[in-house]
PDB file of C-alpha atoms in Angstrom:
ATOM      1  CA  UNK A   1      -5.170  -2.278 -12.992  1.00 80.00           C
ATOM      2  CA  UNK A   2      -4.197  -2.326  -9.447  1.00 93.00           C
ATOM      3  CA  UNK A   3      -5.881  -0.423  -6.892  1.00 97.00           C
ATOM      4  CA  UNK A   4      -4.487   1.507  -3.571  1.00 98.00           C
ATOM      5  CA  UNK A   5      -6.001   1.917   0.113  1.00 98.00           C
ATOM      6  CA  UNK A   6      -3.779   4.965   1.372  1.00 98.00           C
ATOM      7  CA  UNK A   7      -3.301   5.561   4.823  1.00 97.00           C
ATOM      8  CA  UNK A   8      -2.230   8.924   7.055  1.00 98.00           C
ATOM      9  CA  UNK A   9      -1.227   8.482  10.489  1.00 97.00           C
ATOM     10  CA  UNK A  10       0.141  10.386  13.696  1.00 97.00           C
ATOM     11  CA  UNK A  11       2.181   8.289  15.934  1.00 97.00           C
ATOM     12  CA  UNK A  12       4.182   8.601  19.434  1.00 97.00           C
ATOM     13  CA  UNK A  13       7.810   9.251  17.884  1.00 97.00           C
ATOM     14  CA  UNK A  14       8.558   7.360  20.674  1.00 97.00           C
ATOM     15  CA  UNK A  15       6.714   4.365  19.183  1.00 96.00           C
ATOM     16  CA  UNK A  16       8.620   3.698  15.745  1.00 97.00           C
ATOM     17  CA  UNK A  17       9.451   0.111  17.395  1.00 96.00           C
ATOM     18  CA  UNK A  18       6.100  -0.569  18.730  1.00 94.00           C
ATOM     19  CA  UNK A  19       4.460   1.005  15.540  1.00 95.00           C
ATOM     20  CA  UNK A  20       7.099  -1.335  13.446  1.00 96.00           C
ATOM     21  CA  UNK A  21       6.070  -4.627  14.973  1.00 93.00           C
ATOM     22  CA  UNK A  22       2.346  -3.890  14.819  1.00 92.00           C
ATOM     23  CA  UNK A  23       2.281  -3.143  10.967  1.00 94.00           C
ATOM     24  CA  UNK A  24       4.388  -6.376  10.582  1.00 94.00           C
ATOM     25  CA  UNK A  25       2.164  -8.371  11.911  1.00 92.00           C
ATOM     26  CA  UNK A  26      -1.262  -6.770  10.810  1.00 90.00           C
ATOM     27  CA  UNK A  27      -0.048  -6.098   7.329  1.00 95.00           C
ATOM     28  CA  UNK A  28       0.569  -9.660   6.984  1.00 94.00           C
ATOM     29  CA  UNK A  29      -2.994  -9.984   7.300  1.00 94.00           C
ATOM     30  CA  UNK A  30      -3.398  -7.887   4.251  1.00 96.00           C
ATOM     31  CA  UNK A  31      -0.574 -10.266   2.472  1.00 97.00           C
ATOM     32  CA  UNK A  32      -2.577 -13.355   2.759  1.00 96.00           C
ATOM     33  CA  UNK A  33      -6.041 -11.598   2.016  1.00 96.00           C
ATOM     34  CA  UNK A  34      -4.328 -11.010  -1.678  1.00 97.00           C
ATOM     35  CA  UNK A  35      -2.816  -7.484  -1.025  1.00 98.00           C
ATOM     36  CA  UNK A  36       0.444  -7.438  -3.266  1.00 97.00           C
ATOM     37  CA  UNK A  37       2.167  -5.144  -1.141  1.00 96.00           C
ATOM     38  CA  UNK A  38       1.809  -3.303   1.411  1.00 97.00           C
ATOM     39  CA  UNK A  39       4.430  -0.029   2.308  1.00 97.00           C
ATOM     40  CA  UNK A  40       4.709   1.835   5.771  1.00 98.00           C
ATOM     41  CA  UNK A  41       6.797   4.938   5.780  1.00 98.00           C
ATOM     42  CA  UNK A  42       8.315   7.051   9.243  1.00 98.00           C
ATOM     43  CA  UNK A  43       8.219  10.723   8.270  1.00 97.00           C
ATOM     44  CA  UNK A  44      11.232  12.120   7.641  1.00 95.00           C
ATOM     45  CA  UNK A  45      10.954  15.287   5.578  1.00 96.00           C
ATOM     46  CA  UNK A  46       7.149  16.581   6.210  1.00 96.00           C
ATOM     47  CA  UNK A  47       7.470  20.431   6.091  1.00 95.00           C
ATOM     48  CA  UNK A  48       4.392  22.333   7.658  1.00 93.00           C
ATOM     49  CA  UNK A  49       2.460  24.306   5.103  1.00 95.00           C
ATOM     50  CA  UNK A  50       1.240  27.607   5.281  1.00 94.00           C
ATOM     51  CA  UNK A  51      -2.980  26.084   4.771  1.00 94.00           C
ATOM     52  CA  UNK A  52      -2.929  22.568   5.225  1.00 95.00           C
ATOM     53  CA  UNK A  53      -0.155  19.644   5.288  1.00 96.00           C
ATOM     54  CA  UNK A  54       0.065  16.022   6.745  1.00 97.00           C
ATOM     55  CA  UNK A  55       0.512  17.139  10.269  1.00 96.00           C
ATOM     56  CA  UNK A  56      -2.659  19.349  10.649  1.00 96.00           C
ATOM     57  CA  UNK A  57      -4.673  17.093   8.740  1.00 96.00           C
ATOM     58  CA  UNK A  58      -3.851  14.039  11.505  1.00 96.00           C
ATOM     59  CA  UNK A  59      -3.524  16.789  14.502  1.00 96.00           C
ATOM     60  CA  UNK A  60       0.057  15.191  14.739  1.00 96.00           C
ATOM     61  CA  UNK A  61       1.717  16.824  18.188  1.00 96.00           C
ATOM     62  CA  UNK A  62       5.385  18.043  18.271  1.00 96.00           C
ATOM     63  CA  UNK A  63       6.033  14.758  19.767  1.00 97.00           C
ATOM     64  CA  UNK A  64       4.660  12.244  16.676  1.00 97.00           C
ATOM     65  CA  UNK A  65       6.031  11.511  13.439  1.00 98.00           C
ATOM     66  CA  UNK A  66       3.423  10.960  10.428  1.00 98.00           C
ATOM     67  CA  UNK A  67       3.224   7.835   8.774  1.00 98.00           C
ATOM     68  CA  UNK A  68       2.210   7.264   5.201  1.00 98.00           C
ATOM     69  CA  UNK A  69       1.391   3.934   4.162  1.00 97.00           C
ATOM     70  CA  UNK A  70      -0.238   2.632   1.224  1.00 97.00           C
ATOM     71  CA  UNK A  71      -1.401  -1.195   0.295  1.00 97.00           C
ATOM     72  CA  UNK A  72      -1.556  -2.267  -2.917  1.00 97.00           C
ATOM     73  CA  UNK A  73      -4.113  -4.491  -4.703  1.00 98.00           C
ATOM     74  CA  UNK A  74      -4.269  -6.591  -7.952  1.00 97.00           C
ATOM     75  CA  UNK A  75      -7.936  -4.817  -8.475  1.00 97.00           C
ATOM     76  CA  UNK A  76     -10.362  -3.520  -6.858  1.00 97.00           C
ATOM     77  CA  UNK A  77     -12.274  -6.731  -6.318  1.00 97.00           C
ATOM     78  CA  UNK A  78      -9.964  -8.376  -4.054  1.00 98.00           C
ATOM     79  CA  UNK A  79      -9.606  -5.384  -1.884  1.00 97.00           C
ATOM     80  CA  UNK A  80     -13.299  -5.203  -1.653  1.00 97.00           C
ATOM     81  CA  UNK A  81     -13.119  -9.168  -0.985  1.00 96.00           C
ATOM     82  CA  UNK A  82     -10.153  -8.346   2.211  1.00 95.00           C
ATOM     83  CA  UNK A  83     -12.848  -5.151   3.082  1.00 92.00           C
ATOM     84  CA  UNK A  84     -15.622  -7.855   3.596  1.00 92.00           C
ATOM     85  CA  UNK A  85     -13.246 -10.071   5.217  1.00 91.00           C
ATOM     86  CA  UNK A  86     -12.162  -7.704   8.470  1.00 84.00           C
ATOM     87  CA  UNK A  87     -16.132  -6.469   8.336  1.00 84.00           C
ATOM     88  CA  UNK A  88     -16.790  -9.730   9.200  1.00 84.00           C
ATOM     89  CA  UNK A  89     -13.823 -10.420  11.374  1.00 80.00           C
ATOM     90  CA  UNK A  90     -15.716  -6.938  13.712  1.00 76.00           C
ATOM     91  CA  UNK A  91     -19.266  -8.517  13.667  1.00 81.00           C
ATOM     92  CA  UNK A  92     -17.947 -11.650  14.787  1.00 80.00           C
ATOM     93  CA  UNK A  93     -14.330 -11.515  16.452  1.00 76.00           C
ATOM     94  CA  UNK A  94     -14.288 -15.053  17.844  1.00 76.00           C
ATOM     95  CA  UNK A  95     -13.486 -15.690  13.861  1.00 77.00           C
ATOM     96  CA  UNK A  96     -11.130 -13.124  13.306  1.00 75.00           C
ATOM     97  CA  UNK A  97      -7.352 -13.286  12.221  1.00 78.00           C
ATOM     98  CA  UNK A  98      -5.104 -13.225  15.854  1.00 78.00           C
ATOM     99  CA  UNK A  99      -2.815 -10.646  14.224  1.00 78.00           C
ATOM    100  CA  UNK A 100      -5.779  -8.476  14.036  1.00 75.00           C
ATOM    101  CA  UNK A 101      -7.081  -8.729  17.300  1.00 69.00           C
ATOM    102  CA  UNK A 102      -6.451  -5.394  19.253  1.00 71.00           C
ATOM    103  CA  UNK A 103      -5.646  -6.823  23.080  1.00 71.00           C
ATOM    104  CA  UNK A 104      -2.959  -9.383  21.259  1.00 72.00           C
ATOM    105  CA  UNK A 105      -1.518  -6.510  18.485  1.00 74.00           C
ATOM    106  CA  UNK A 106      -2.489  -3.432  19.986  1.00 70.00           C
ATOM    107  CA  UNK A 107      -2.463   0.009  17.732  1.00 76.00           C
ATOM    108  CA  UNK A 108       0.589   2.331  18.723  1.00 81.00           C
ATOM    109  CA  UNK A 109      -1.225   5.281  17.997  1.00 87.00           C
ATOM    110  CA  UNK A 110      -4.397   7.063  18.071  1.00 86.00           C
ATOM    111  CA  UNK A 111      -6.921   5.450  15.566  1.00 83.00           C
ATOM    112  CA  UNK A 112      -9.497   8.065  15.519  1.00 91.00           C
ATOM    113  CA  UNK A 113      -6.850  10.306  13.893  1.00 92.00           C
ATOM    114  CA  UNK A 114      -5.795   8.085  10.732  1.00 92.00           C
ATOM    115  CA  UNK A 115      -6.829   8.975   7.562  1.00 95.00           C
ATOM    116  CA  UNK A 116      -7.274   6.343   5.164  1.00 95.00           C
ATOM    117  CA  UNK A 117      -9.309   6.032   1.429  1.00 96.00           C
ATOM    118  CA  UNK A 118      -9.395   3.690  -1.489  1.00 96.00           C
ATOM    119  CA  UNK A 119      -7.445   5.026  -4.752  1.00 96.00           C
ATOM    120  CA  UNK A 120      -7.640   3.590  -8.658  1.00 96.00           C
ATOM    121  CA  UNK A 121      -4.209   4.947 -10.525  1.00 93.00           C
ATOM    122  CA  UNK A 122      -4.820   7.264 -13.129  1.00 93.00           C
ATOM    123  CA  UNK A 123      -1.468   7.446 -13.975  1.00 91.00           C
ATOM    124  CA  UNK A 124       1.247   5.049 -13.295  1.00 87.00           C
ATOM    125  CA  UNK A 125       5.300   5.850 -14.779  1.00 90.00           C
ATOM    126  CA  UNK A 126       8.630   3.535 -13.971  1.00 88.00           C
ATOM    127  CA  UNK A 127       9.050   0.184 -13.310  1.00 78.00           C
ATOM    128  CA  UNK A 128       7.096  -1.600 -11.338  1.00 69.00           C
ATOM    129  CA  UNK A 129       8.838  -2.257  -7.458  1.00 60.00           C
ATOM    130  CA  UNK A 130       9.859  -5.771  -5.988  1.00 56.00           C
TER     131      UNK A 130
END
């Protein structure tokens, strides 16, 4: 069964380009490290709640949109396997991937604010996306 890395993120409005390009190129990465897909999503319809909701859990300011993204992977071993990979890639960035070096693909957003954890699907319904 496939397994999900799911991502929350505050970013500049004013960024959607900036934040578009980066994720092209950096997801990639995730592409060729066996990822199946990976899907970024611009906030559209993110009501505020009356305890908690996306905004207050990434601090997001009038002036950001929230991002939800998710990757998915054929198991949980080859996300573990991509894991290991950009570990690596931080002890030692000589060796790491170009599209994931910050000064050449730098983040549009605040990093210390993204939320991000590793999912298995308990329940999955439909057809299966392209």
């Amino acid at each position: 069964m496939s397994y999900i890395d799911g991502f929350v993120i505050a970013v500049p409005s004013g960024n959607k380009t900036r934040f578009s390009e980066h994720a092209t190129k950096g997801d990639s990465v995730f592409i060729d490290l066996g990822a199946v897909r990976v899907v970024e999503c611009w906030g559209d319809d993110v009501p505020d709640g009356k305890m908690t909701d996306f905004r207050k859990a990434v601090q997001a300011t009038e002036d950001e949109t929230v991002v939800f993204s998710w990757i998915e992977w054929p198991d949980k071993a080859t996300r573990d396997a991509a894991h290991a990979k950009m570990s690596e890639w931080m002890q030692n960035p000589e060796k790491a991937d170009p599209r994931m070096d910050p000064q050449k693909n730098p983040m549009p957003f605040d990093g210390k604010r993204l939320i991000m954890g590793g999912f298995s699907p308990l329940v999955e319904l439909g057809k299966k996306g392209d």
